[in-house]
């Protein structure tokens, strides 16, 4: 199957999952995760209708972006080192992986210097797997407090990765918990209308994520296999 065929198949599966949950499929944005593919394959995906791409490694991504044809929304989905903050602010549209206070401090510092507002998601580690990046949920109140003191930072929601499993149902309680935390935080911290994204679900489990309320899903293998 071509990238275009895969893309249509993923879109169809998103539409079916949204229908099962009584959701409008247009509220779910599919981020094509392009970490393993070339700029040429990315362009093929853009021609097929992809609007958003997700990259893990800043350096790899910066090498490919200049070759992209046409407009695309760029997401950083991999962990972010503080020394890469500046190019990320200028080259990416949304960061999904803010998970610690040193990173918040550096984002604020560089955003102020660049006179930019920076939109980002906070990555939570719901499953407690030690191999995963992300803040434990108990750390969220303190991190949000720090962010509220940063005039250039706009927290826009939450991201998580479910534990790897062959059974997508394993991810459901993780996604459900992220959705609960997301809704609760909106009320408790008066996060307003900029708090609007839930990034969860990958090739293995995006249908479950859509059923549980994701509005960003991050899909690599199912599109580029
Ligand atoms: C690689 C990656 C994905 C996509 O994974 P697939 O299983 O290829 O769909 C999604 N999110 C993050 C954070 C990733 O690193």
mmCIF file with all atom_site columns, C-alpha atoms in Angstrom, residues 162-175 203-206 208:
data_model
loop_
_atom_site.group_PDB
_atom_site.id
_atom_site.type_symbol
_atom_site.label_atom_id
_atom_site.label_alt_id
_atom_site.label_comp_id
_atom_site.label_asym_id
_atom_site.label_entity_id
_atom_site.label_seq_id
_atom_site.pdbx_PDB_ins_code
_atom_site.Cartn_x
_atom_site.Cartn_y
_atom_site.Cartn_z
_atom_site.occupancy
_atom_site.B_iso_or_equiv
_atom_site.pdbx_formal_charge
_atom_site.auth_seq_id
_atom_site.auth_comp_id
_atom_site.auth_asym_id
_atom_site.auth_atom_id
_atom_site.pdbx_PDB_model_num
ATOM 1  C CA . UNK A 1 162 ? 0.479  4.322  26.844 1.00 0.00 ? 162 UNK A CA 1
ATOM 2  C CA . UNK A 1 163 ? 2.632  1.317  27.737 1.00 0.00 ? 163 UNK A CA 1
ATOM 3  C CA . UNK A 1 164 ? 3.602  -0.788 24.741 1.00 0.00 ? 164 UNK A CA 1
ATOM 4  C CA . UNK A 1 165 ? 1.210  -3.691 24.280 1.00 0.00 ? 165 UNK A CA 1
ATOM 5  C CA . UNK A 1 166 ? -0.266 -5.851 21.546 1.00 0.00 ? 166 UNK A CA 1
ATOM 6  C CA . UNK A 1 167 ? -3.685 -5.289 23.043 1.00 0.00 ? 167 UNK A CA 1
ATOM 7  C CA . UNK A 1 168 ? -4.974 -1.733 22.503 1.00 0.00 ? 168 UNK A CA 1
ATOM 8  C CA . UNK A 1 169 ? -7.406 -2.147 25.402 1.00 0.00 ? 169 UNK A CA 1
ATOM 9  C CA . UNK A 1 170 ? -4.413 -1.979 27.756 1.00 0.00 ? 170 UNK A CA 1
ATOM 10 C CA . UNK A 1 171 ? -4.219 1.693  26.883 1.00 0.00 ? 171 UNK A CA 1
ATOM 11 C CA . UNK A 1 172 ? -7.842 2.534  27.685 1.00 0.00 ? 172 UNK A CA 1
ATOM 12 C CA . UNK A 1 173 ? -7.488 3.154  31.452 1.00 0.00 ? 173 UNK A CA 1
ATOM 13 C CA . UNK A 1 174 ? -4.376 5.257  30.784 1.00 0.00 ? 174 UNK A CA 1
ATOM 14 C CA . UNK A 1 175 ? -6.199 7.416  28.224 1.00 0.00 ? 175 UNK A CA 1
ATOM 15 C CA . UNK A 1 203 ? -0.546 3.285  15.560 1.00 0.00 ? 203 UNK A CA 1
ATOM 16 C CA . UNK A 1 204 ? -1.243 0.559  18.137 1.00 0.00 ? 204 UNK A CA 1
ATOM 17 C CA . UNK A 1 205 ? -4.015 2.248  20.032 1.00 0.00 ? 205 UNK A CA 1
ATOM 18 C CA . UNK A 1 206 ? -5.295 5.403  18.294 1.00 0.00 ? 206 UNK A CA 1
ATOM 19 C CA . UNK A 1 208 ? -9.117 3.624  21.686 1.00 0.00 ? 208 UNK A CA 1
#
